[in-house]
Coordinates of N, CA and C and ligand atoms in Angstrom, one line a residue:
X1 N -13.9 -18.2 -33.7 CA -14.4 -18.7 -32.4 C -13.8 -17.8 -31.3
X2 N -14.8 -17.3 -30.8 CA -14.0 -16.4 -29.6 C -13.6 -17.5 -28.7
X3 N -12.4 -16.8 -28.2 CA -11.6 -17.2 -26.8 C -11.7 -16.5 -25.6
X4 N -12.4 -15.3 -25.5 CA -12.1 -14.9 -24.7 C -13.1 -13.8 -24.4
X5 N -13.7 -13.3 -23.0 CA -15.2 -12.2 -23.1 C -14.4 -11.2 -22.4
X6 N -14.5 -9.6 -22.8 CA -14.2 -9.0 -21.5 C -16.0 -8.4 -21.5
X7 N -15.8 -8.1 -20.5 CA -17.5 -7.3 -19.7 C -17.6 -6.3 -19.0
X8 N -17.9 -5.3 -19.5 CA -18.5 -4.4 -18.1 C -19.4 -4.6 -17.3
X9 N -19.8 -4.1 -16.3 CA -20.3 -4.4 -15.4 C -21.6 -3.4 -15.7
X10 N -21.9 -1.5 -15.1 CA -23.0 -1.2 -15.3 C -23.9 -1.3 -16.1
X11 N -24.8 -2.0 -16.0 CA -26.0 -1.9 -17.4 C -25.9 -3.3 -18.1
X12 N -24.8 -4.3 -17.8 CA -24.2 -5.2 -18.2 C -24.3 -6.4 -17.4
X13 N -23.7 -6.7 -16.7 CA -23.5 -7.8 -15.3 C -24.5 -7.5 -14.6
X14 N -24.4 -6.4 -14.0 CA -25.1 -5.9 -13.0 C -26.2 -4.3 -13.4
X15 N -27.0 -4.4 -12.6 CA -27.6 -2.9 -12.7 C -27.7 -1.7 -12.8
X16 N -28.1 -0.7 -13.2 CA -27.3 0.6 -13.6 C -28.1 1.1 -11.9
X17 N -28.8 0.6 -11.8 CA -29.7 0.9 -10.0 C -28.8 0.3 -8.9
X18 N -28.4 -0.5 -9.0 CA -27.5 -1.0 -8.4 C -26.0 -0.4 -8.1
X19 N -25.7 0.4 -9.2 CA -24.2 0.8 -9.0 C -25.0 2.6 -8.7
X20 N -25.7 3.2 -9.5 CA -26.5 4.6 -9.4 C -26.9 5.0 -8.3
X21 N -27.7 4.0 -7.4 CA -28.3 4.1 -6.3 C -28.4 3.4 -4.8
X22 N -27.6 2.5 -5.1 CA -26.6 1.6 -3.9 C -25.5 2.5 -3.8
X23 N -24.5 2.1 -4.4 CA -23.0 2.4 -4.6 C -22.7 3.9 -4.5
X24 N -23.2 4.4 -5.3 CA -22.9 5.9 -5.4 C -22.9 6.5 -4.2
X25 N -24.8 6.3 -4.2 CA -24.7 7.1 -2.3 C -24.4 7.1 -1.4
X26 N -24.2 5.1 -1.3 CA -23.3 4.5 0.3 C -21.9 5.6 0.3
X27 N -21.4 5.4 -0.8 CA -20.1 6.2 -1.0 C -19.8 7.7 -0.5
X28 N -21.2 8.3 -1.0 CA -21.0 9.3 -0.7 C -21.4 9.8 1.0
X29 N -22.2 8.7 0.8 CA -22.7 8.8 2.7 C -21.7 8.7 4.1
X30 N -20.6 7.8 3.3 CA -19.6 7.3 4.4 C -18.4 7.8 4.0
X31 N -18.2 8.9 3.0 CA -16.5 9.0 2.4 C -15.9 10.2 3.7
X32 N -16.8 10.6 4.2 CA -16.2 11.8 5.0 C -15.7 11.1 6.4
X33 N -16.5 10.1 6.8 CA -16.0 9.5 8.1 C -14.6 8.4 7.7
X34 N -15.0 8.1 6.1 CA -13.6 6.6 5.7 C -12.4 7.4 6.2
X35 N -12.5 8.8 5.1 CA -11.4 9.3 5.3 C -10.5 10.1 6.5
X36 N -11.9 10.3 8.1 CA -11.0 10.8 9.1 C -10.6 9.3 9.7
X37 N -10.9 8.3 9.2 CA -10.6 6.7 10.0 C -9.4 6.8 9.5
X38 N -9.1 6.5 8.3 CA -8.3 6.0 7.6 C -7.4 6.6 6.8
X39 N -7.5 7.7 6.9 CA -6.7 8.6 6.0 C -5.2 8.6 6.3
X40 N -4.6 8.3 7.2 CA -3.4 7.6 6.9 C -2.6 6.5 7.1
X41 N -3.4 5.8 6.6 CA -3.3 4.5 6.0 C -3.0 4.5 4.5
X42 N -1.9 4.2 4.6 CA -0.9 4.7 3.2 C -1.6 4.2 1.8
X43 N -1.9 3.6 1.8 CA -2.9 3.7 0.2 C -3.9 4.2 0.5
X44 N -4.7 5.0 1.7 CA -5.7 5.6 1.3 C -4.7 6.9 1.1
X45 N -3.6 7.1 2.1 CA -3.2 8.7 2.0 C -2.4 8.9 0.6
X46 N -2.1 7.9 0.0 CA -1.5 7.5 -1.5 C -2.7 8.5 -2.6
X47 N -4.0 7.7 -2.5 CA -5.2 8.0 -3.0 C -5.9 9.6 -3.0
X48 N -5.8 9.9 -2.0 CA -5.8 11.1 -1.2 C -5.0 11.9 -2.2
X49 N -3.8 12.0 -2.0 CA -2.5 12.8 -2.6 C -2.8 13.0 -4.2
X50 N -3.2 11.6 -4.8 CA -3.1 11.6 -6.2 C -4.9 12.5 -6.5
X51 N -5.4 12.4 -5.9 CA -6.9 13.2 -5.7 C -6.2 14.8 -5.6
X52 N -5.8 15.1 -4.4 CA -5.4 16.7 -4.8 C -4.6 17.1 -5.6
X53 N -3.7 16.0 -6.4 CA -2.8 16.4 -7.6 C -3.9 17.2 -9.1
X54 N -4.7 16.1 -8.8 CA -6.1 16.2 -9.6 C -6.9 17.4 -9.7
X55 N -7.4 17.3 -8.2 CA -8.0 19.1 -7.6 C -7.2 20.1 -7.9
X56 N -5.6 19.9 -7.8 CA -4.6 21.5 -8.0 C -5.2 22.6 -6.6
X57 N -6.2 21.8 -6.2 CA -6.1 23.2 -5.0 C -6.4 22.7 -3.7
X58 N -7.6 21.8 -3.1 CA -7.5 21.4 -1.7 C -6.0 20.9 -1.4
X59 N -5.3 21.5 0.0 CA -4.0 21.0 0.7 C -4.6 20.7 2.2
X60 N -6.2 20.7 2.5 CA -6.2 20.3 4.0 C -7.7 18.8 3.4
X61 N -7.7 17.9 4.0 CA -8.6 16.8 3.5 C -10.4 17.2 3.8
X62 N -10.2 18.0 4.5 CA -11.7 18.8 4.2 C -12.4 19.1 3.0
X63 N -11.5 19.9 2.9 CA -12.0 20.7 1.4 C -11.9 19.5 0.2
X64 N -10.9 18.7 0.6 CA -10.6 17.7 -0.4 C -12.0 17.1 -0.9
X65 N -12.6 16.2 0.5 CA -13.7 15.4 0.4 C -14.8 16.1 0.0
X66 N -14.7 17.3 -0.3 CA -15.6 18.2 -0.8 C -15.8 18.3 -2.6
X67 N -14.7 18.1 -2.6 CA -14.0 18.1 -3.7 C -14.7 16.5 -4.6
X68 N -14.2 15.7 -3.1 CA -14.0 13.9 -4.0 C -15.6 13.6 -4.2
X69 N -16.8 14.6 -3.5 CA -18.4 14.7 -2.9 C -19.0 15.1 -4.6
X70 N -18.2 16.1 -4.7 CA -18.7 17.0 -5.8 C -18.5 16.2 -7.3
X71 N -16.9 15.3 -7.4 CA -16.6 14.1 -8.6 C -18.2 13.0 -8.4
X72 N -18.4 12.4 -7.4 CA -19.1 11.0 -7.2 C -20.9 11.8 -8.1
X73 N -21.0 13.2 -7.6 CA -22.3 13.8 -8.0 C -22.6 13.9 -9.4
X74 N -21.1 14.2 -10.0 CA -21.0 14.4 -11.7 C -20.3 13.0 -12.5
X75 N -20.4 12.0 -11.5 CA -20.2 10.8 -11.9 C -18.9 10.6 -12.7
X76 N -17.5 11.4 -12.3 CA -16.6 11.6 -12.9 C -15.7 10.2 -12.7
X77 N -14.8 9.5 -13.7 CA -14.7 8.9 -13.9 C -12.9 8.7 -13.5
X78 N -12.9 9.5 -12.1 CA -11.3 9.7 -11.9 C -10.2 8.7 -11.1
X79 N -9.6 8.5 -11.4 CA -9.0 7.2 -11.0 C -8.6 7.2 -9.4
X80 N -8.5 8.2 -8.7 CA -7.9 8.2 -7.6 C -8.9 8.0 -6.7
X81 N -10.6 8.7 -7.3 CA -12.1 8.7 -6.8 C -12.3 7.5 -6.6
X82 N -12.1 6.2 -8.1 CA -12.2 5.0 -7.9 C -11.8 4.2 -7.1
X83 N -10.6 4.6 -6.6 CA -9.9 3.5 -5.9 C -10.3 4.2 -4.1
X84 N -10.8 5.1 -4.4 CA -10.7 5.5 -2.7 C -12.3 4.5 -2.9
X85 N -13.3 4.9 -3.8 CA -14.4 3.9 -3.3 C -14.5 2.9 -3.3
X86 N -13.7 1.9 -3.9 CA -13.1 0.6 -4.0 C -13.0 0.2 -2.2
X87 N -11.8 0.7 -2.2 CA -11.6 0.7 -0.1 C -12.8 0.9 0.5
X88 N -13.4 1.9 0.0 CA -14.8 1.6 1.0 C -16.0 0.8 1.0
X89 N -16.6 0.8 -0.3 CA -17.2 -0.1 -0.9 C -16.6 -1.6 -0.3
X90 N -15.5 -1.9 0.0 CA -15.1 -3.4 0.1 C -15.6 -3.6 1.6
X91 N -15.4 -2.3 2.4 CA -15.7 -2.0 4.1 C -17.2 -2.5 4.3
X92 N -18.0 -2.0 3.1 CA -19.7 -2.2 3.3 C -19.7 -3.6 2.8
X93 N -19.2 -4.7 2.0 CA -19.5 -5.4 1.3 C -19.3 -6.4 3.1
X94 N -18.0 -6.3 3.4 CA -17.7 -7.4 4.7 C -18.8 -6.9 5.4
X95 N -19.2 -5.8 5.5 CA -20.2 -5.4 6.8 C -21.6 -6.0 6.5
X96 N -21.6 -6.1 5.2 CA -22.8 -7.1 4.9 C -24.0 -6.0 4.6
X97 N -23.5 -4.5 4.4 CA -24.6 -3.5 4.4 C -25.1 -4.0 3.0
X98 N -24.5 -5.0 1.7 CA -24.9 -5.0 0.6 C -24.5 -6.0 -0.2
X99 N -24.8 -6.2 -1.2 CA -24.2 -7.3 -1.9 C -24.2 -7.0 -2.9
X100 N -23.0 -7.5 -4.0 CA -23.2 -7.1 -5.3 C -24.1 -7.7 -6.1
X101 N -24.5 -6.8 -6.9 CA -25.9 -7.2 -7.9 C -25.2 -8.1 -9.1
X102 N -25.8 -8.6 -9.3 CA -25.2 -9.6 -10.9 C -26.8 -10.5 -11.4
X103 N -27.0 -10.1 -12.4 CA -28.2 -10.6 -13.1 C -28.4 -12.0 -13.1
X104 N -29.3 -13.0 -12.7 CA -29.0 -14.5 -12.7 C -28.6 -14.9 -14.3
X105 N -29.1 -14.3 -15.9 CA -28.5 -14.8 -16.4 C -27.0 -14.4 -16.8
X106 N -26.4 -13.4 -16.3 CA -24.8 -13.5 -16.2 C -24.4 -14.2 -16.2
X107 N -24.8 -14.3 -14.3 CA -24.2 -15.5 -13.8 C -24.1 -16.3 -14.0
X108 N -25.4 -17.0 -14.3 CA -25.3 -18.6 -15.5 C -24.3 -19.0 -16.5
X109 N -24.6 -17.8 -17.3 CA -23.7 -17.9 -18.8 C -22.5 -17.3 -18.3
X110 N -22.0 -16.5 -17.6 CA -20.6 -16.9 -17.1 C -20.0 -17.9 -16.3
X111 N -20.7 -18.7 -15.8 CA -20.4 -20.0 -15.3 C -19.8 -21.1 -16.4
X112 N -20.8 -20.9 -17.4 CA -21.2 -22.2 -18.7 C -19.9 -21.4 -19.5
X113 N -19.5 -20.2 -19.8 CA -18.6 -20.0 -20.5 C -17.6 -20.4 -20.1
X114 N -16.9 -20.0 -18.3 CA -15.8 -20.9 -17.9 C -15.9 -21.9 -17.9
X115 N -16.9 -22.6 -18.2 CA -16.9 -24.3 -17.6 C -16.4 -24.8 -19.5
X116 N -16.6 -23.9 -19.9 CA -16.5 -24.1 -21.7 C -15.1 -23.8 -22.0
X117 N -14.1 -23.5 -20.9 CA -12.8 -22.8 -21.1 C -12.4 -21.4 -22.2
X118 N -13.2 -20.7 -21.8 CA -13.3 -19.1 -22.1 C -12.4 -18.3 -21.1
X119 N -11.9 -17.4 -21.6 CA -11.2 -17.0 -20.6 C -12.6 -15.4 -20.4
X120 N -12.3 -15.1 -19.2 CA -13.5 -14.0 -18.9 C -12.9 -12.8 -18.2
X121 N -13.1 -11.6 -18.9 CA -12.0 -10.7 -17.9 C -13.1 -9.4 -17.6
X122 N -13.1 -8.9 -16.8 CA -13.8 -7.2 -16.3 C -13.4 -5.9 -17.1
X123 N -14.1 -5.1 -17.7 CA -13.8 -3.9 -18.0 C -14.5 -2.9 -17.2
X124 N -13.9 -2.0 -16.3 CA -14.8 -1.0 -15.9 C -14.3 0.3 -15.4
X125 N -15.2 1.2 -15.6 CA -14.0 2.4 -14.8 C -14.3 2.4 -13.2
X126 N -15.0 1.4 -12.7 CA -14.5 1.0 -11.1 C -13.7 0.5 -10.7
X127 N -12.6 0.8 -9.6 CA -11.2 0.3 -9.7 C -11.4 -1.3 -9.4
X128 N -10.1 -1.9 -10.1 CA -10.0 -3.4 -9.9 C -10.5 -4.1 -8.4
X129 N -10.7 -3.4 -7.2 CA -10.9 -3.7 -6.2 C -12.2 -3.5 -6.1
X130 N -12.9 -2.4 -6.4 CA -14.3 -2.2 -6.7 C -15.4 -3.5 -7.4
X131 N -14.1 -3.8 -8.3 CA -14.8 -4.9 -9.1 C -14.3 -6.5 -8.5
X132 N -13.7 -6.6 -8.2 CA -13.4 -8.0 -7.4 C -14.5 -8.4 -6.3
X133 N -14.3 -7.0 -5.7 CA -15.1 -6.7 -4.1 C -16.8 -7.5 -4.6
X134 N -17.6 -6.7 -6.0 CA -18.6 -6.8 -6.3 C -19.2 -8.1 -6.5
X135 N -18.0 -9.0 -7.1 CA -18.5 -10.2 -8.0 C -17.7 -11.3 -6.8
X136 N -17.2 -10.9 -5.5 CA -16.9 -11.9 -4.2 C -18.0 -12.0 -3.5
X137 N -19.2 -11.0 -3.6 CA -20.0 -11.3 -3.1 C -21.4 -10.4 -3.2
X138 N -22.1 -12.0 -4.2 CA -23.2 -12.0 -4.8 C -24.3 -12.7 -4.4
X139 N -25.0 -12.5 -4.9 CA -26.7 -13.6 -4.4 C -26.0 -14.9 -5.1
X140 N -25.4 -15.0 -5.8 CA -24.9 -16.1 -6.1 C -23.6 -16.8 -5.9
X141 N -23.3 -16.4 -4.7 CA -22.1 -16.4 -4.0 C -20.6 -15.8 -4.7
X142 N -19.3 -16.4 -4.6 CA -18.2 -15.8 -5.2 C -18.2 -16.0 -6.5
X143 N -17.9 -14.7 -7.2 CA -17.7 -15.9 -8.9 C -16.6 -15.2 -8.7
X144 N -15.5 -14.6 -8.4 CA -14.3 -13.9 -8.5 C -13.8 -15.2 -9.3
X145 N -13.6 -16.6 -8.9 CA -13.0 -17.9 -9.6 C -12.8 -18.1 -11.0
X146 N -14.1 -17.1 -11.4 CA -14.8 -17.0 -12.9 C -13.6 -16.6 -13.7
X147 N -13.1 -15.6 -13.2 CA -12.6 -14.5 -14.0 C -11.2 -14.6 -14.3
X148 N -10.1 -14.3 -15.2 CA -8.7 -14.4 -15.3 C -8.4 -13.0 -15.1
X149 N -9.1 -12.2 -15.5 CA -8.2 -10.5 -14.4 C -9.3 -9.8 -15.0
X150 N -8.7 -8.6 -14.3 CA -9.4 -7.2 -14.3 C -8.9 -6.1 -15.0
X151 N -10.1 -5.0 -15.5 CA -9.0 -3.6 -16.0 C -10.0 -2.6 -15.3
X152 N -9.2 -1.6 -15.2 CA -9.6 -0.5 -15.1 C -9.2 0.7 -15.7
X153 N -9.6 1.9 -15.2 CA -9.3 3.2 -16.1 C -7.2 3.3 -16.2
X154 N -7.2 2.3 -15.4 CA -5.8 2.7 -15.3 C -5.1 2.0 -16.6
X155 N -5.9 1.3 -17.1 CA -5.3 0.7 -19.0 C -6.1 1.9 -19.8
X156 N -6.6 2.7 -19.4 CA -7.6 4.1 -20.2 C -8.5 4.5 -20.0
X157 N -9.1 5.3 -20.6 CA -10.7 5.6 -20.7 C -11.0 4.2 -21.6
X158 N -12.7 4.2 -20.8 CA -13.8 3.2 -21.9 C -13.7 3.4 -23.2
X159 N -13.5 4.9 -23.5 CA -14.4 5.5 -24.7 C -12.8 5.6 -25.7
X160 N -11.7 5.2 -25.2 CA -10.7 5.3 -25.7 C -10.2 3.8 -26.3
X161 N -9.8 4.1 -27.7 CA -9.6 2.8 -28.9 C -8.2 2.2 -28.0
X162 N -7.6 3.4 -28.0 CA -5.8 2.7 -27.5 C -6.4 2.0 -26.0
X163 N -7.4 2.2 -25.1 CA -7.1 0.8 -24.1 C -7.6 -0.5 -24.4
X164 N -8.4 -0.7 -25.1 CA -8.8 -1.7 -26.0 C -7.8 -2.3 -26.6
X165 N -7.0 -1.5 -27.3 CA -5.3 -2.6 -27.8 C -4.5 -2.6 -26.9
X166 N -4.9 -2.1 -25.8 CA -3.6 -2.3 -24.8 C -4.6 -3.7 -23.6
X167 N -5.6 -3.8 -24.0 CA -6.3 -4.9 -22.8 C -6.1 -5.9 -24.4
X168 N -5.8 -5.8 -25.5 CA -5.9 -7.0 -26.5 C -4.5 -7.4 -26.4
X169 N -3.4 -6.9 -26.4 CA -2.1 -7.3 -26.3 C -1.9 -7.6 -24.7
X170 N -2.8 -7.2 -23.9 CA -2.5 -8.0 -22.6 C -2.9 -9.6 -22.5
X171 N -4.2 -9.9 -23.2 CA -4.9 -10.9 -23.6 C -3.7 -12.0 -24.0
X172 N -3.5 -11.5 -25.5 CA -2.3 -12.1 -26.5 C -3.0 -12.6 -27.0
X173 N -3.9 -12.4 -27.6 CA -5.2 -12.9 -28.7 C -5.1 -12.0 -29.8
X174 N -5.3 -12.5 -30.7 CA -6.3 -11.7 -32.3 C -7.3 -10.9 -31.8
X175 N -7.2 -9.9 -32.0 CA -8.5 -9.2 -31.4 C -10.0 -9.5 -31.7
X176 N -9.9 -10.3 -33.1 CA -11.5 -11.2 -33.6 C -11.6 -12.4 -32.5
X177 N -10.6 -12.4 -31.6 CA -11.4 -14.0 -31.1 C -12.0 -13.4 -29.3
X178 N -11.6 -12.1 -29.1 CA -11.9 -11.0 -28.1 C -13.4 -10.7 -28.5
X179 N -14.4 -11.1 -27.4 CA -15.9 -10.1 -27.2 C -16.1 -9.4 -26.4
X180 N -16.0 -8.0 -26.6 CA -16.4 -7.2 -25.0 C -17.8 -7.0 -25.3
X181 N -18.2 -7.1 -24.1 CA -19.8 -6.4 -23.8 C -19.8 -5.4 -23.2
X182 N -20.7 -4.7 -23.6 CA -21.4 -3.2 -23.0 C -22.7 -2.7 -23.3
X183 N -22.8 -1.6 -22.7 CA -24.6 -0.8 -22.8 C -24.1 0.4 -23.3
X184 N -22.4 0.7 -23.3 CA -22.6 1.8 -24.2 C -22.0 2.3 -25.2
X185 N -22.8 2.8 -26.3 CA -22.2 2.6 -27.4 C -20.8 2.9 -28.2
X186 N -20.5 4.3 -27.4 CA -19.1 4.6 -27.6 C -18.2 3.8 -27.3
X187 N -18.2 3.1 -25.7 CA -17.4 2.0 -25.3 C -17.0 0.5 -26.5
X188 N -18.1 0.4 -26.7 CA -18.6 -0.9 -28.2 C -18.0 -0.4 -29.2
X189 N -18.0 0.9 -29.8 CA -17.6 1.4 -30.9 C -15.8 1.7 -30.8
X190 N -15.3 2.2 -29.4 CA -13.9 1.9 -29.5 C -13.4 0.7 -29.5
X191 N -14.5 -0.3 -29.0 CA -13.6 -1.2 -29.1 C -13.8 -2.1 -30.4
X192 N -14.7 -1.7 -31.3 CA -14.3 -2.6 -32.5 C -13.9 -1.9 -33.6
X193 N -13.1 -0.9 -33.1 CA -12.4 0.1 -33.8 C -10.9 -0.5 -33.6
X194 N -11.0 -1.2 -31.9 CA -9.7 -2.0 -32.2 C -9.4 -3.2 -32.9
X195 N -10.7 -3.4 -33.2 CA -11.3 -5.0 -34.3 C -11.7 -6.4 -33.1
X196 N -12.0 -5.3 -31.5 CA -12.5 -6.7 -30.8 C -14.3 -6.7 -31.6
X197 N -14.7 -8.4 -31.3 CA -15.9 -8.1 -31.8 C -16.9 -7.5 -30.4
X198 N -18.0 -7.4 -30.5 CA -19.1 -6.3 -29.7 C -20.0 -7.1 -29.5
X199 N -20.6 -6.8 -28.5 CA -22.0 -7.1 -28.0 C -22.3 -6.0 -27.1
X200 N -23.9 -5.3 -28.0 CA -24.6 -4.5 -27.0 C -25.2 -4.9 -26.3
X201 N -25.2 -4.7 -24.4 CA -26.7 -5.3 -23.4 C -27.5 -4.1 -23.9
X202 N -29.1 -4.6 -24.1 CA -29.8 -3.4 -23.9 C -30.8 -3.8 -22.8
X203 N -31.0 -4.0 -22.1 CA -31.4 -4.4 -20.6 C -33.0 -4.1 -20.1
X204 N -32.9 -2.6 -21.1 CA -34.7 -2.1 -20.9 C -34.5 -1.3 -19.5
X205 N -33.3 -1.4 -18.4 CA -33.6 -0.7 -17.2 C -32.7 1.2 -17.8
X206 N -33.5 2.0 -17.3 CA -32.6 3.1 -17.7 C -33.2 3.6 -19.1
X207 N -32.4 5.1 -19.7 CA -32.4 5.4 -20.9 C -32.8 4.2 -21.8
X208 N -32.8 4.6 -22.9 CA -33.0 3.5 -23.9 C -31.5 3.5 -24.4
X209 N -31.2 2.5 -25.0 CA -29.5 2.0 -25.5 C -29.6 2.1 -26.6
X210 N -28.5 2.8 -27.2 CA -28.4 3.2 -28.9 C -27.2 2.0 -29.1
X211 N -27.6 0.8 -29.7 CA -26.4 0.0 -30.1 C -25.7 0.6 -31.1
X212 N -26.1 1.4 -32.4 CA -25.4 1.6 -33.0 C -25.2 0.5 -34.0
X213 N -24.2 0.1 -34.9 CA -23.9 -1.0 -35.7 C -23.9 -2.4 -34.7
X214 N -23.8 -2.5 -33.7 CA -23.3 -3.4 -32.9 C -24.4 -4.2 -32.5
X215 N -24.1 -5.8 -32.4 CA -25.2 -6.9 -32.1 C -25.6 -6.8 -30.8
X216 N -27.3 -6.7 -30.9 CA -28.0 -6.5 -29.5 C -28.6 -7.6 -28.8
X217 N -28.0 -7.8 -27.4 CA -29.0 -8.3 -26.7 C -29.3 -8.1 -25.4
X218 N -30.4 -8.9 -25.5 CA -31.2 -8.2 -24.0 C -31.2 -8.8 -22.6
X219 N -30.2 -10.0 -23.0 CA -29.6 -10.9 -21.6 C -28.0 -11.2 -22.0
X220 N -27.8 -12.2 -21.2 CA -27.0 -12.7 -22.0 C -27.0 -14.1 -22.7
X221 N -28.3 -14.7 -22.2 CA -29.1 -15.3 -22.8 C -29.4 -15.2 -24.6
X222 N -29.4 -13.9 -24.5 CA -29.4 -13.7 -26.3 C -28.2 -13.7 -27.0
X223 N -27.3 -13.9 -26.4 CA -25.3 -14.1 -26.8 C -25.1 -15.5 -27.5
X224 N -25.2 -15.2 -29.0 CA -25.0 -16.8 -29.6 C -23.3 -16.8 -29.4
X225 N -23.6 -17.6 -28.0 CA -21.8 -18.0 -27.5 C -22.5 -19.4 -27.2
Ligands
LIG301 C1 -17.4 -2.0 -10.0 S1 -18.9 -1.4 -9.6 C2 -18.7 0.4 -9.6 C3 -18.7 0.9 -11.0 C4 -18.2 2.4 -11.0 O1 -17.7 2.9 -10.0 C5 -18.3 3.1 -12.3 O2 -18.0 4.3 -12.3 C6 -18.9 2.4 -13.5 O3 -18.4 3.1 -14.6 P1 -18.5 2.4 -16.0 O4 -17.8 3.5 -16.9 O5 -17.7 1.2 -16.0 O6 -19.9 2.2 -16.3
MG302 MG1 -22.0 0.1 -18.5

């Protein structure tokens, strides 16, 4: 009997249109003005810093954001990138320029799973703020309530087995009573390489989804939970 879901979010909860073509571009549209507002404001200049450690070569924030322009276009998956669009992204959500996307049957069946005492946690390489920010405010109001924590790249890469035993030993569960969901397959495949069990979304929006060995469905409506 599982105890416990983690979930990603693109392709998953929410939209791959939604994070690709909302998110991406707001980000990229506003990161040059966040950063002459805000740039020292110690966790962005924190962010900042750990970004040119990354680069090895911008030393003036120009070139940097040039730099952070060029990660968001090749969809790199860098942690210092995440957390700077986390801060902004949270800027647009209060401003009301957007709302996070979450599929009504998510929502539902993650309601019905807390209400079932499941514990429900986030996997994504969008920083923990990114992901809080998203699911505070939805067409379906807050479900942040839903949730008992978050991960991000900062427990690993997706595609990496070791953060999957390091989010299972955070848990303190058997890894058989752990379900992550995802849309992609490597992600699914590391993690029941750590022996969590799997569920592929295949959603129909986007490429087509290679589940691989892994059980498919197309809501989460098709989740015999
Ligand atoms: C929390 S919404 C923003 C998601 C994001 O920034 C991202 O890069 C998604 O990456 P993933 O590997 O989780 O699909
Ligand atoms: Mg995904």
């Amino acid at each position: 009997m599982v105890q416990a879901i983690v979930t990603d979010i693109e392709g998953t909860t929410s939209s791959l249109s939604f994070v690709k073509e909302v998110l991406f571009p707001y980000s990229a549209r506003h990161l040059r003005d966040f950063v002459h507002t805000h740039g020292q404001d110690p966790a962005v200049r924190r962010l900042l810093d750990e970004a040119r450690q990354v680069d090895g070569g911008a030393r003036e924030d120009g070139p940097l954001v040039d730099t952070l322009l060029r990660w968001i276009q090749e969809d790199r998956k860098i942690g210092a990138l995440k957390g700077l669009q986390g801060l902004l992204w949270e800027e647009g959500y209060r401003r009301g320029d957007f709302q996070g996307h979450v599929y009504e049957d998510a929502a539902r069946r993650l309601r019905e799973w807390h209400g079932r005492g499941l514990r429900l946690y986030v996997y994504s390489s969008g920083s923990v703020q990114a992901q809080v920010s998203l699911f505070r405010h939805t067409a379906f109001g807050d479900l942040t309530p839903l949730f008992h924590g978050y991960f991000d790249t900062r427990v690993g890469g997706k595609k990496e087995v070791a953060s999957y035993e390091a989010i299972r030993r955070e848990l303190g569960l058997p890894p058989t009573k752990i379900l992550f969901l995802s849309d992609v397959r490597e992600e699914l495949d590391a993690a029941a390489a750590a022996g969590l069990r799997t569920g592929c979304l295949a959603r129909g929006e986007g490429p087509p989804v290679d589940p691989g060995p892994h059980p498919v469905a197309r809501s989460f409506d098709d989740l015999p939970l």
